[in-house]
Coordinates of C-alpha atoms (C1' of nucleotides) in Angstrom, one line a residue:
Chain A
M1 CA -49.1 -43.6 -16.4
E2 CA -48.8 -47.5 -18.0
D3 CA -51.9 -50.1 -18.7
N4 CA -50.0 -52.0 -15.8
D5 CA -52.0 -55.3 -15.4
L6 CA -52.5 -55.5 -19.3
L7 CA -48.9 -54.7 -19.8
K8 CA -48.1 -58.0 -16.9
V9 CA -50.4 -60.2 -18.6
R10 CA -48.2 -59.8 -21.9
L11 CA -44.8 -59.9 -20.3
E12 CA -45.9 -63.4 -18.6
K13 CA -46.9 -64.5 -22.0
I14 CA -43.8 -63.5 -23.2
A15 CA -41.7 -65.5 -20.8
A16 CA -43.7 -68.3 -21.5
L17 CA -42.9 -68.2 -25.3
K18 CA -39.2 -67.6 -24.6
A19 CA -39.1 -70.9 -22.4
A20 CA -40.6 -73.0 -25.2
G21 CA -38.0 -71.4 -27.3
V22 CA -40.0 -69.0 -29.5
D23 CA -38.4 -66.5 -31.2
L24 CA -41.0 -63.3 -30.8
Y25 CA -39.1 -61.3 -33.7
P26 CA -38.1 -63.6 -36.2
N27 CA -37.5 -62.3 -40.0
D28 CA -37.3 -65.2 -41.5
V29 CA -40.5 -66.3 -43.3
K30 CA -41.9 -64.5 -46.1
P31 CA -46.2 -64.5 -47.1
Q32 CA -46.8 -65.5 -50.7
N33 CA -49.8 -64.2 -50.9
T34 CA -52.3 -61.4 -49.7
T35 CA -55.6 -61.2 -48.0
A36 CA -57.1 -58.8 -51.3
Q37 CA -55.4 -60.9 -53.6
I38 CA -57.1 -64.5 -52.5
M39 CA -60.1 -62.8 -51.7
A40 CA -60.0 -61.5 -55.9
Q41 CA -58.8 -64.8 -57.1
F42 CA -60.5 -67.3 -54.9
G43 CA -63.9 -64.9 -54.0
D44 CA -66.4 -66.6 -56.1
T45 CA -64.7 -70.6 -56.3
D46 CA -67.3 -73.0 -54.0
S47 CA -66.5 -75.1 -51.9
E48 CA -65.9 -78.1 -54.2
T49 CA -63.9 -76.3 -55.9
L50 CA -62.1 -75.4 -53.5
A51 CA -61.4 -78.7 -52.2
Q52 CA -59.9 -80.0 -55.4
L53 CA -57.3 -77.4 -54.5
T54 CA -53.6 -78.7 -53.3
Q55 CA -52.6 -75.4 -53.3
K56 CA -51.3 -73.7 -50.2
F57 CA -51.5 -70.0 -49.5
S58 CA -49.5 -68.3 -46.8
I59 CA -50.4 -64.3 -45.7
A60 CA -48.9 -62.0 -42.6
G61 CA -50.3 -59.2 -40.9
R62 CA -52.1 -58.2 -37.2
L63 CA -54.0 -60.4 -35.6
M64 CA -57.6 -58.4 -35.1
A65 CA -60.3 -60.8 -33.9
V66 CA -60.0 -64.0 -32.4
R67 CA -63.1 -65.9 -31.6
S68 CA -62.1 -69.0 -29.6
F69 CA -64.3 -72.2 -29.0
G70 CA -61.3 -73.9 -26.6
K71 CA -59.8 -76.7 -29.1
A72 CA -60.5 -74.6 -32.3
A73 CA -60.8 -71.0 -33.3
F74 CA -61.7 -68.5 -36.0
V75 CA -59.3 -65.5 -36.3
K76 CA -58.8 -62.1 -38.6
I77 CA -55.7 -60.7 -39.9
Q78 CA -55.2 -57.8 -41.1
D79 CA -52.5 -57.2 -43.9
R80 CA -52.2 -53.9 -46.3
K81 CA -55.0 -54.3 -48.2
G82 CA -57.7 -56.4 -46.1
Q83 CA -58.3 -58.9 -43.8
M84 CA -59.0 -62.5 -44.2
Q85 CA -60.3 -65.2 -41.6
C86 CA -58.5 -68.1 -40.4
Y87 CA -59.4 -71.2 -38.8
I88 CA -57.6 -72.8 -36.3
A89 CA -57.8 -76.4 -34.7
K90 CA -55.9 -78.4 -32.6
N91 CA -56.0 -81.4 -34.4
I92 CA -54.7 -79.4 -37.7
L93 CA -51.9 -77.7 -35.7
S94 CA -48.8 -79.0 -34.2
E95 CA -48.8 -79.1 -30.6
Q96 CA -45.5 -76.3 -30.9
D97 CA -48.1 -74.3 -33.1
F98 CA -51.1 -74.6 -31.2
F99 CA -49.3 -73.7 -27.8
I100 CA -48.4 -70.7 -29.8
F101 CA -52.0 -69.5 -30.7
K102 CA -52.9 -70.1 -27.0
K103 CA -50.4 -67.1 -25.8
L104 CA -51.3 -64.7 -28.9
D105 CA -53.0 -61.4 -28.1
I106 CA -55.5 -59.3 -30.6
G107 CA -52.2 -57.0 -31.9
D108 CA -49.6 -59.2 -32.8
I109 CA -48.2 -59.9 -36.3
I110 CA -48.3 -63.6 -37.0
Y111 CA -47.5 -65.6 -40.2
I112 CA -50.5 -69.1 -41.5
S113 CA -50.7 -71.2 -44.5
G114 CA -52.7 -73.5 -44.8
K115 CA -56.2 -74.4 -47.7
L116 CA -59.0 -72.7 -48.9
F117 CA -62.1 -73.5 -47.5
R118 CA -65.9 -72.4 -46.9
T119 CA -67.7 -72.2 -43.6
K120 CA -70.8 -73.5 -43.2
T121 CA -71.5 -69.5 -43.6
N122 CA -70.2 -69.5 -47.0
E123 CA -67.2 -67.4 -46.2
L124 CA -63.7 -68.2 -47.7
T125 CA -61.5 -68.9 -45.1
V126 CA -58.1 -70.3 -44.8
E127 CA -57.9 -73.7 -42.6
V128 CA -54.1 -72.7 -40.6
E129 CA -51.6 -75.4 -41.2
S130 CA -49.0 -73.6 -39.3
L131 CA -48.7 -70.8 -37.8
R132 CA -45.6 -68.2 -37.1
L133 CA -45.8 -65.4 -34.3
M134 CA -43.7 -62.4 -36.1
A135 CA -43.6 -59.4 -34.0
K136 CA -45.3 -59.7 -29.9
S137 CA -47.5 -56.5 -29.4
I138 CA -47.5 -56.0 -25.7
H139 CA -50.0 -52.5 -25.9
P140 CA -53.9 -53.4 -26.5
L141 CA -55.5 -52.0 -29.4
P142 CA -58.1 -49.8 -29.3
E143 CA -61.8 -51.1 -29.1
K144 CA -63.1 -53.8 -31.9
W145 CA -66.6 -51.7 -32.6
H146 CA -65.9 -48.3 -32.3
G147 CA -62.4 -48.4 -33.5
L148 CA -60.2 -45.3 -32.2
T149 CA -62.2 -42.2 -32.0
D150 CA -60.0 -39.8 -29.6
I151 CA -59.2 -37.3 -32.3
E152 CA -55.8 -36.3 -30.6
T153 CA -54.9 -39.7 -30.1
R154 CA -55.4 -40.7 -33.9
Y155 CA -53.2 -37.8 -35.0
R156 CA -50.5 -38.6 -32.4
Q157 CA -50.7 -42.1 -33.1
R158 CA -51.5 -42.3 -36.4
H159 CA -50.5 -46.4 -36.6
L160 CA -53.4 -47.1 -34.2
D161 CA -55.7 -45.1 -36.5
L162 CA -54.3 -47.0 -39.2
I163 CA -54.8 -50.4 -37.7
S164 CA -58.2 -49.6 -36.6
S165 CA -59.9 -47.7 -39.6
P166 CA -60.1 -49.0 -42.8
A167 CA -61.6 -45.9 -43.5
V168 CA -58.4 -43.9 -42.8
K169 CA -56.3 -46.3 -44.6
E170 CA -58.4 -45.4 -48.0
I171 CA -57.9 -41.7 -47.9
F172 CA -54.3 -42.4 -47.7
Y173 CA -54.5 -44.6 -50.6
R174 CA -56.6 -42.3 -52.4
R175 CA -54.3 -39.5 -51.8
S176 CA -51.5 -41.4 -52.8
L177 CA -53.1 -42.0 -56.4
I178 CA -54.6 -38.8 -56.7
I179 CA -50.7 -37.6 -56.8
K180 CA -49.5 -40.2 -59.0
L181 CA -53.0 -39.2 -61.6
M182 CA -51.5 -35.9 -61.3
R183 CA -48.2 -37.2 -62.3
Q184 CA -49.7 -39.2 -65.0
F185 CA -51.5 -35.8 -66.3
M186 CA -48.1 -33.4 -66.2
D187 CA -46.2 -35.7 -67.4
T188 CA -48.7 -36.8 -70.7
H189 CA -48.5 -33.0 -71.5
D190 CA -44.8 -33.3 -71.6
F191 CA -43.9 -31.0 -68.3
L192 CA -40.9 -32.0 -66.5
E193 CA -40.2 -32.7 -63.4
V194 CA -38.2 -31.1 -60.4
E195 CA -36.9 -30.1 -57.1
T196 CA -36.4 -26.7 -56.1
P197 CA -34.4 -25.6 -52.7
M198 CA -36.8 -26.3 -49.7
M199 CA -34.2 -23.9 -47.7
Q200 CA -34.0 -20.6 -48.9
P201 CA -31.9 -17.4 -48.7
R202 CA -34.9 -15.3 -49.3
A203 CA -38.6 -16.7 -48.8
G204 CA -39.8 -15.5 -51.6
G205 CA -42.9 -16.2 -54.2
A206 CA -45.4 -16.1 -52.0
V207 CA -47.2 -13.6 -49.3
A208 CA -46.4 -15.6 -46.2
R209 CA -44.7 -15.2 -42.5
P210 CA -41.8 -18.0 -43.1
F211 CA -39.8 -20.3 -40.6
K212 CA -36.1 -18.9 -40.2
T213 CA -33.3 -21.5 -39.6
H214 CA -29.1 -21.1 -39.8
H215 CA -27.0 -22.9 -41.3
N216 CA -24.1 -23.2 -38.7
A217 CA -21.1 -23.9 -41.6
L218 CA -22.0 -21.5 -44.0
D219 CA -22.9 -19.0 -40.8
Q220 CA -25.8 -18.1 -42.6
E221 CA -29.6 -17.3 -42.0
L222 CA -32.0 -19.6 -44.1
Y223 CA -35.8 -19.7 -44.7
L224 CA -38.2 -22.7 -45.6
R225 CA -39.5 -21.9 -48.4
I226 CA -43.3 -20.6 -48.7
A227 CA -42.9 -21.4 -52.4
P228 CA -40.5 -22.9 -55.5
E229 CA -41.9 -19.9 -57.6
L230 CA -38.6 -18.3 -58.0
Y231 CA -36.6 -20.9 -58.5
L232 CA -39.2 -22.8 -61.2
K233 CA -39.3 -19.7 -63.2
R234 CA -35.2 -19.8 -63.1
L235 CA -35.7 -22.8 -64.9
V236 CA -38.0 -22.0 -67.5
T237 CA -35.4 -19.1 -67.9
G238 CA -33.2 -21.7 -68.3
G239 CA -35.2 -23.1 -71.3
L240 CA -36.8 -26.3 -69.5
E241 CA -40.3 -24.3 -70.4
R242 CA -42.4 -26.6 -69.1
V243 CA -41.8 -27.7 -65.1
Y244 CA -43.7 -28.9 -62.1
E245 CA -42.7 -29.5 -58.8
I246 CA -45.0 -31.7 -56.3
N247 CA -43.6 -30.7 -53.3
R248 CA -44.0 -29.4 -49.2
N249 CA -44.4 -25.7 -48.7
F250 CA -43.8 -24.1 -45.1
R251 CA -45.9 -21.4 -44.0
N252 CA -45.1 -19.6 -40.5
E253 CA -48.9 -19.2 -39.8
G254 CA -51.7 -20.4 -37.9
I255 CA -53.3 -23.9 -37.7
S256 CA -57.2 -24.7 -38.7
T257 CA -59.0 -27.1 -40.9
F258 CA -57.6 -25.7 -43.8
H259 CA -54.3 -25.2 -42.7
N260 CA -51.3 -26.7 -41.6
P261 CA -47.9 -25.2 -41.4
E262 CA -46.4 -27.8 -43.6
F263 CA -48.6 -28.4 -46.7
T264 CA -48.3 -29.6 -50.3
M265 CA -48.4 -27.9 -53.0
M266 CA -48.0 -28.7 -57.0
E267 CA -46.9 -26.1 -58.7
F268 CA -46.0 -25.6 -62.8
Y269 CA -45.2 -23.4 -65.6
W270 CA -46.1 -23.7 -69.0
S271 CA -44.1 -21.3 -71.8
Y272 CA -46.3 -19.6 -74.0
A273 CA -49.4 -20.4 -72.4
T274 CA -51.3 -17.8 -70.6
Y275 CA -53.7 -17.6 -67.4
E276 CA -56.4 -18.1 -69.7
D277 CA -54.8 -21.3 -71.0
L278 CA -54.3 -22.5 -67.5
M279 CA -58.4 -22.2 -66.8
S280 CA -58.9 -24.8 -69.6
F281 CA -55.6 -26.6 -68.0
T282 CA -57.0 -27.1 -64.4
E283 CA -60.7 -28.1 -65.9
E284 CA -59.2 -31.1 -67.5
L285 CA -56.6 -32.3 -64.8
F286 CA -59.3 -32.2 -62.3
G287 CA -62.1 -33.6 -64.6
F288 CA -59.1 -36.2 -65.6
I289 CA -58.6 -36.9 -61.7
A290 CA -62.5 -37.2 -60.9
K291 CA -63.1 -39.6 -63.6
N292 CA -60.4 -41.9 -62.2
I293 CA -61.8 -41.7 -58.9
F294 CA -65.6 -41.3 -59.1
E295 CA -66.0 -42.3 -62.5
G296 CA -68.0 -39.0 -63.3
L297 CA -67.2 -35.5 -62.7
K298 CA -70.1 -34.9 -59.7
F299 CA -69.4 -35.8 -56.3
T300 CA -70.2 -35.0 -52.8
Y301 CA -68.3 -33.0 -50.6
Q302 CA -69.9 -32.6 -46.9
G303 CA -73.1 -33.0 -48.2
T304 CA -73.2 -30.7 -50.8
E305 CA -73.0 -32.2 -54.7
I306 CA -69.7 -30.3 -56.3
D307 CA -70.2 -30.3 -60.2
M308 CA -66.9 -30.6 -62.1
T309 CA -68.3 -30.4 -65.7
P310 CA -66.8 -28.3 -67.7
P311 CA -66.7 -24.8 -68.2
W312 CA -66.6 -23.6 -64.7
R313 CA -67.7 -20.5 -63.7
R314 CA -65.6 -17.3 -64.3
L315 CA -66.1 -14.0 -63.0
T316 CA -63.7 -11.2 -62.3
V317 CA -62.7 -9.3 -58.9
K318 CA -64.8 -6.6 -59.3
D319 CA -67.8 -8.4 -61.1
A320 CA -67.8 -11.0 -57.6
L321 CA -67.7 -7.8 -55.4
L322 CA -70.5 -6.0 -56.9
Q323 CA -72.8 -9.2 -57.6
I324 CA -72.1 -11.2 -55.0
A325 CA -70.7 -8.4 -52.0
G326 CA -73.4 -5.9 -53.3
M327 CA -70.6 -3.4 -54.0
D328 CA -71.5 -0.4 -55.7
P329 CA -69.5 0.5 -58.6
A330 CA -68.3 3.8 -56.9
D331 CA -66.6 1.4 -54.1
L332 CA -64.5 0.3 -56.1
T333 CA -62.2 3.3 -57.2
D334 CA -62.6 5.2 -54.1
S335 CA -60.1 4.3 -51.2
T336 CA -62.5 5.7 -48.5
K337 CA -65.5 4.7 -49.9
A338 CA -63.7 0.9 -49.8
I339 CA -62.9 1.3 -46.2
A340 CA -66.1 2.7 -45.2
F341 CA -67.4 -1.0 -47.3
A342 CA -64.8 -3.2 -45.3
R343 CA -65.8 -2.0 -41.8
K344 CA -69.2 -2.6 -42.4
A345 CA -68.8 -6.2 -43.9
G346 CA -66.6 -7.2 -40.5
C347 CA -62.7 -6.8 -42.1
D348 CA -60.1 -4.3 -40.5
A349 CA -58.5 -1.7 -43.3
K350 CA -56.1 0.9 -42.7
E351 CA -55.7 4.0 -44.6
T352 CA -52.7 3.5 -45.3
D353 CA -53.1 0.2 -47.1
P354 CA -53.6 0.5 -51.2
L355 CA -56.9 -0.1 -52.6
G356 CA -56.5 -3.6 -54.2
K357 CA -55.7 -4.9 -50.7
I358 CA -59.0 -3.0 -49.3
L359 CA -61.0 -4.9 -52.0
M360 CA -59.1 -8.4 -51.5
A361 CA -59.9 -8.3 -47.8
I362 CA -63.4 -7.9 -48.2
F363 CA -63.5 -10.3 -51.1
D364 CA -62.0 -12.6 -48.2
E365 CA -64.2 -11.4 -46.4
V366 CA -67.8 -11.4 -48.2
V367 CA -67.7 -13.4 -51.2
E368 CA -64.7 -16.3 -50.9
K369 CA -67.6 -18.1 -48.7
K370 CA -70.1 -18.2 -51.3
L371 CA -68.1 -19.6 -54.2
V372 CA -69.1 -23.6 -53.8
Q373 CA -69.1 -24.8 -56.9
P374 CA -65.8 -24.8 -59.1
T375 CA -65.2 -20.9 -60.1
F376 CA -62.2 -19.2 -61.7
V377 CA -62.0 -15.2 -60.0
T378 CA -59.8 -13.5 -62.5
Q379 CA -58.4 -9.9 -62.7
Y380 CA -56.6 -8.9 -59.2
P381 CA -55.4 -6.0 -58.6
V382 CA -51.9 -5.5 -58.9
A383 CA -51.0 -4.6 -55.1
V384 CA -51.4 -7.9 -54.3
S385 CA -50.1 -9.5 -57.3
P386 CA -46.3 -8.4 -57.5
L387 CA -45.4 -11.7 -59.4
S388 CA -48.1 -11.3 -61.9
R389 CA -48.2 -9.5 -65.2
R390 CA -50.2 -6.3 -65.8
S391 CA -53.5 -7.3 -67.7
N392 CA -52.9 -5.5 -71.4
T393 CA -56.6 -3.8 -70.9
D394 CA -56.3 -2.3 -67.3
P395 CA -52.9 -2.4 -65.9
E396 CA -54.3 -1.4 -62.6
F397 CA -55.3 -5.5 -62.4
V398 CA -53.3 -8.5 -63.4
D399 CA -54.1 -11.6 -65.7
R400 CA -54.7 -13.8 -62.6
F401 CA -57.0 -16.0 -61.6
E402 CA -57.8 -18.0 -57.8
L403 CA -59.8 -21.5 -58.2
Y404 CA -62.6 -21.4 -55.5
I405 CA -64.5 -24.8 -55.0
S406 CA -66.4 -25.4 -51.5
G407 CA -65.9 -21.9 -50.4
R408 CA -62.5 -22.5 -50.2
E409 CA -58.9 -22.0 -52.5
I410 CA -57.6 -24.6 -54.5
A411 CA -55.3 -22.7 -56.9
N412 CA -53.6 -19.4 -57.8
A413 CA -52.5 -19.2 -61.2
F414 CA -51.4 -16.2 -63.8
S415 CA -49.7 -15.4 -66.8
E416 CA -46.1 -14.3 -65.3
L417 CA -44.7 -11.1 -65.0
N418 CA -41.6 -11.4 -67.2
D419 CA -40.4 -7.7 -67.4
P420 CA -37.6 -6.9 -65.3
A421 CA -38.1 -3.2 -65.0
D422 CA -41.9 -3.8 -63.9
Q423 CA -40.9 -7.0 -61.5
R424 CA -38.2 -4.5 -60.2
D425 CA -41.0 -1.5 -59.5
R426 CA -43.2 -4.1 -57.6
F427 CA -40.4 -5.6 -55.5
V428 CA -39.8 -1.7 -54.7
Q429 CA -43.8 -1.3 -54.0
Q430 CA -43.6 -4.8 -51.6
L431 CA -40.5 -3.3 -50.2
K432 CA -42.3 0.4 -48.7
E433 CA -45.3 -1.8 -47.5
R434 CA -42.7 -3.9 -45.7
E435 CA -41.6 -0.5 -44.5
A436 CA -45.0 0.5 -43.2
G437 CA -45.2 -2.6 -41.3
D438 CA -46.5 -5.4 -43.6
D439 CA -44.2 -7.9 -42.4
E440 CA -45.4 -10.5 -45.3
A441 CA -44.6 -8.1 -48.2
H442 CA -42.4 -9.2 -50.6
E443 CA -38.5 -8.9 -49.7
M444 CA -36.0 -7.6 -53.1
D445 CA -35.0 -10.4 -55.1
E446 CA -31.6 -9.0 -57.6
D447 CA -30.8 -12.9 -58.6
Y448 CA -34.3 -13.0 -59.4
I449 CA -34.5 -9.7 -61.5
R450 CA -31.1 -11.0 -63.0
A451 CA -32.4 -13.8 -64.1
L452 CA -35.3 -12.2 -65.8
E453 CA -33.0 -10.0 -67.8
Y454 CA -31.8 -12.5 -69.4
G455 CA -34.9 -13.1 -71.2
M456 CA -37.9 -15.4 -69.9
P457 CA -40.6 -16.6 -72.4
P458 CA -44.1 -15.4 -71.8
T459 CA -44.9 -17.9 -69.2
A460 CA -48.1 -18.7 -66.9
G461 CA -47.6 -20.7 -63.8
E462 CA -50.0 -22.1 -61.5
G463 CA -49.9 -23.9 -57.9
I464 CA -52.3 -26.2 -56.7
G465 CA -52.5 -27.1 -53.0
I466 CA -52.6 -30.6 -52.6
D467 CA -53.9 -31.6 -49.2
R468 CA -57.0 -29.1 -50.1
L469 CA -57.7 -30.9 -53.2
I470 CA -57.6 -34.8 -51.5
M471 CA -59.6 -32.9 -48.8
L472 CA -62.2 -32.5 -51.8
F473 CA -61.5 -36.0 -53.4
T474 CA -62.1 -37.9 -49.8
D475 CA -65.4 -36.0 -48.5
S476 CA -62.6 -35.3 -45.1
A477 CA -63.6 -31.9 -43.4
S478 CA -60.3 -31.3 -42.0
I479 CA -56.8 -30.5 -43.7
R480 CA -55.6 -33.0 -40.3
D481 CA -57.3 -36.0 -41.8
V482 CA -55.6 -35.6 -45.1
I483 CA -52.3 -35.2 -43.5
L484 CA -50.5 -38.2 -41.8
F485 CA -48.7 -36.4 -39.2
P486 CA -50.6 -33.1 -38.5
L487 CA -48.2 -30.7 -36.5
L488 CA -49.9 -31.1 -32.5
R489 CA -48.4 -28.8 -30.0
T490 CA -45.5 -31.4 -28.5
K491 CA -47.2 -32.7 -25.3
Q492 CA -44.8 -32.3 -22.0
E493 CA -45.0 -34.9 -19.2
Chain B
rG1 C1' -54.8 -13.7 -29.9
rG2 C1' -60.5 -14.9 -28.3
rG3 C1' -65.5 -17.1 -27.6
rC4 C1' -67.6 -22.2 -26.4
rC5 C1' -66.9 -27.4 -25.8
rG6 C1' -64.2 -31.5 -24.0
rU7 C1' -60.6 -34.4 -20.7
rU8 C1' -63.7 -40.4 -16.0
rA9 C1' -61.0 -48.3 -16.8
rG10 C1' -56.2 -50.1 -22.2
rC11 C1' -60.6 -48.5 -25.9
rU12 C1' -66.4 -46.4 -26.6
rC13 C1' -68.8 -43.9 -22.8
rA14 C1' -72.7 -42.9 -18.8
rG15 C1' -72.4 -40.7 -14.0
rC16 C1' -72.8 -35.6 -11.4
rG17 C1' -71.7 -32.4 -4.2
rG18 C1' -72.1 -37.8 0.0
rU19 C1' -66.1 -41.1 -2.0
rA20 C1' -66.4 -44.9 -9.2
rG21 C1' -70.4 -47.4 -13.7
rA22 C1' -71.6 -50.1 -18.6
rG23 C1' -69.9 -52.2 -23.2
rC24 C1' -65.4 -54.2 -25.5
rA25 C1' -60.3 -56.1 -24.3
rG26 C1' -58.1 -58.8 -20.1
rC27 C1' -57.7 -62.8 -16.8
rG28 C1' -60.3 -67.9 -15.3
rG29 C1' -64.0 -71.4 -16.9
rA30 C1' -67.5 -74.2 -21.1
rC31 C1' -67.3 -74.9 -25.8
rU32 C1' -64.4 -77.9 -33.0
rU33 C1' -68.5 -73.5 -38.4
rU34 C1' -67.5 -68.4 -35.3
rU35 C1' -69.0 -63.7 -37.7
rA36 C1' -69.0 -57.3 -32.8
rA37 C1' -69.6 -65.4 -31.8
rU38 C1' -72.3 -67.3 -26.8
rC39 C1' -72.8 -68.6 -21.7
rC40 C1' -70.7 -68.3 -16.1
rG41 C1' -67.1 -65.9 -12.9
rU42 C1' -63.4 -61.5 -12.6
rU43 C1' -59.3 -58.1 -12.3
rG44 C1' -58.7 -53.3 -13.5
rG45 C1' -59.2 -46.1 -11.9
rC46 C1' -54.2 -39.9 -8.7
rC47 C1' -62.3 -39.0 -12.8
rG48 C1' -56.0 -34.1 -17.1
rC49 C1' -52.7 -31.4 -13.4
rG50 C1' -52.8 -27.4 -9.7
rG51 C1' -55.5 -23.8 -6.5
rG52 C1' -60.3 -22.6 -4.0
rU53 C1' -65.3 -23.0 -2.1
rU54 C1' -67.6 -27.3 1.2
rC55 C1' -68.8 -31.8 7.4
rA56 C1' -67.6 -33.7 2.1
rA57 C1' -65.4 -32.2 -4.9
rU58 C1' -65.2 -36.6 -10.9
rC59 C1' -69.6 -33.2 -9.7
rC60 C1' -69.2 -26.3 -8.1
rC61 C1' -65.4 -21.9 -8.5
rC62 C1' -60.6 -20.1 -10.7
rG63 C1' -55.7 -21.2 -13.0
rC64 C1' -53.0 -23.8 -16.1
rA65 C1' -51.8 -28.0 -19.9
rC66 C1' -53.4 -31.0 -24.5
rG67 C1' -57.7 -31.4 -28.1
rG68 C1' -61.7 -30.2 -31.1
rC69 C1' -65.0 -26.5 -33.2
rC70 C1' -65.4 -21.1 -34.4
rC71 C1' -63.9 -16.3 -35.2
rA72 C1' -59.7 -12.9 -35.6

RNA sequence: GGGCCGUUAGCUCAGCGGUAGAGCAGCGGACUUUUAAUCCGUUGGCCGCGGGUUCAAUCCCCGCACGGCCCA
């Protein structure tokens, strides 16, 4: 299924260019300027001053528009930072260069050089003195005005999306900036950036289904990691004390506007800190990013103003269930009552489930979407937190929080469980749930317990979903809009 | 996994039981200061795929594929 006629025309042009001795894919010219740099430097310079300039400028990029008058033309060249208008005139170019210009198509990569001037309408423009074809394009680009709107094509052929939509390009520039800012913030606070295994013999550190793979030489099953947690805490035990990792996690679960099977997470561990320290730290980190991007702590996400001014709301899971879900205090301690409430709220709950799990199912169904402004939900049931430290005030709950913004979980953090005996008990409990049919329950990890037995300092750790954070800071409705190549089903012909 | 929606020219979209339309892009022509340039002319379609209903299907029905949104 090829665009036959359009392709044929371009192939004829290629033949004509070749016959005239034109190299279609040279690599011997380097542009000395970018469109953005010229604009920044001469955007305010008047015509008279420009006319005095003897300096030549050269830019390269994709030909995006041609307005031709026969013997002259205005064209737009787009490079990584923007677009610039250029003026082509037959009496300025060499005969060969003008011949090449006439054979160009929108979408070709070209190089031009010349002097700057202002047009009648005062637009800063390069008067082209010489021109090179740098790479021939044989497929037509999306329409110039509407651009590319077909969502499937946008994700499958992201190059077309990036070429035709400056707003998309802007999102990925901002994504890079946000991650840079996070690194800067962590480095400033004396955290060490590390990399831990993506392929693990046991997929631990979170509650999720893993992807499975196989190493041939070792003849061993391996899992793509669902979290780096257990490795990062080994490093804390090893004395690194403050570590962070920004990298991909893989979870073999459904795809939605908030879930991609591979997603980016920043996880960090901070010795001698508690989950309460992490709340303040998170407020500072998010504030640091927001101030750099928005020059303030308030911004709009999908039509709703989000205010990141600290301190953020803090409430316990229990209080959230009482105040927001409208549960009765008796429902929180009685499994039968909790199950009845859960069923009424429309979530499944099995009689065999521990109470804590049932409560969290109600939380996810009823409370989550109502937490629009930044909110730390604290004190999770121990049953759903196999790696968190028990609370000193109530051992059935743990010193943990999840951060919700715009009704979505953005971060998960807790004071780490560093008592190896308790950790073993938790793993044993998880094994029981696995045997009861919960294939997401955590596996036993003897190596990890052994590491804890050497003594891990009291530590707090946090994971922040980078893609979701970037959605928030780019006002994106879908996680696919902040991931360059989101997973799609392979198309079969 | 379920529900709803979409798939028509390279792109953006109309059409809707009687055999395919527009704009942009392309091609030919005019034009040396345009800004989605303009003006004249013009090429281009397995109407996602497979069945069915019908004298006749892009249109109605069923299935499939891919995508979107919502739900689990």
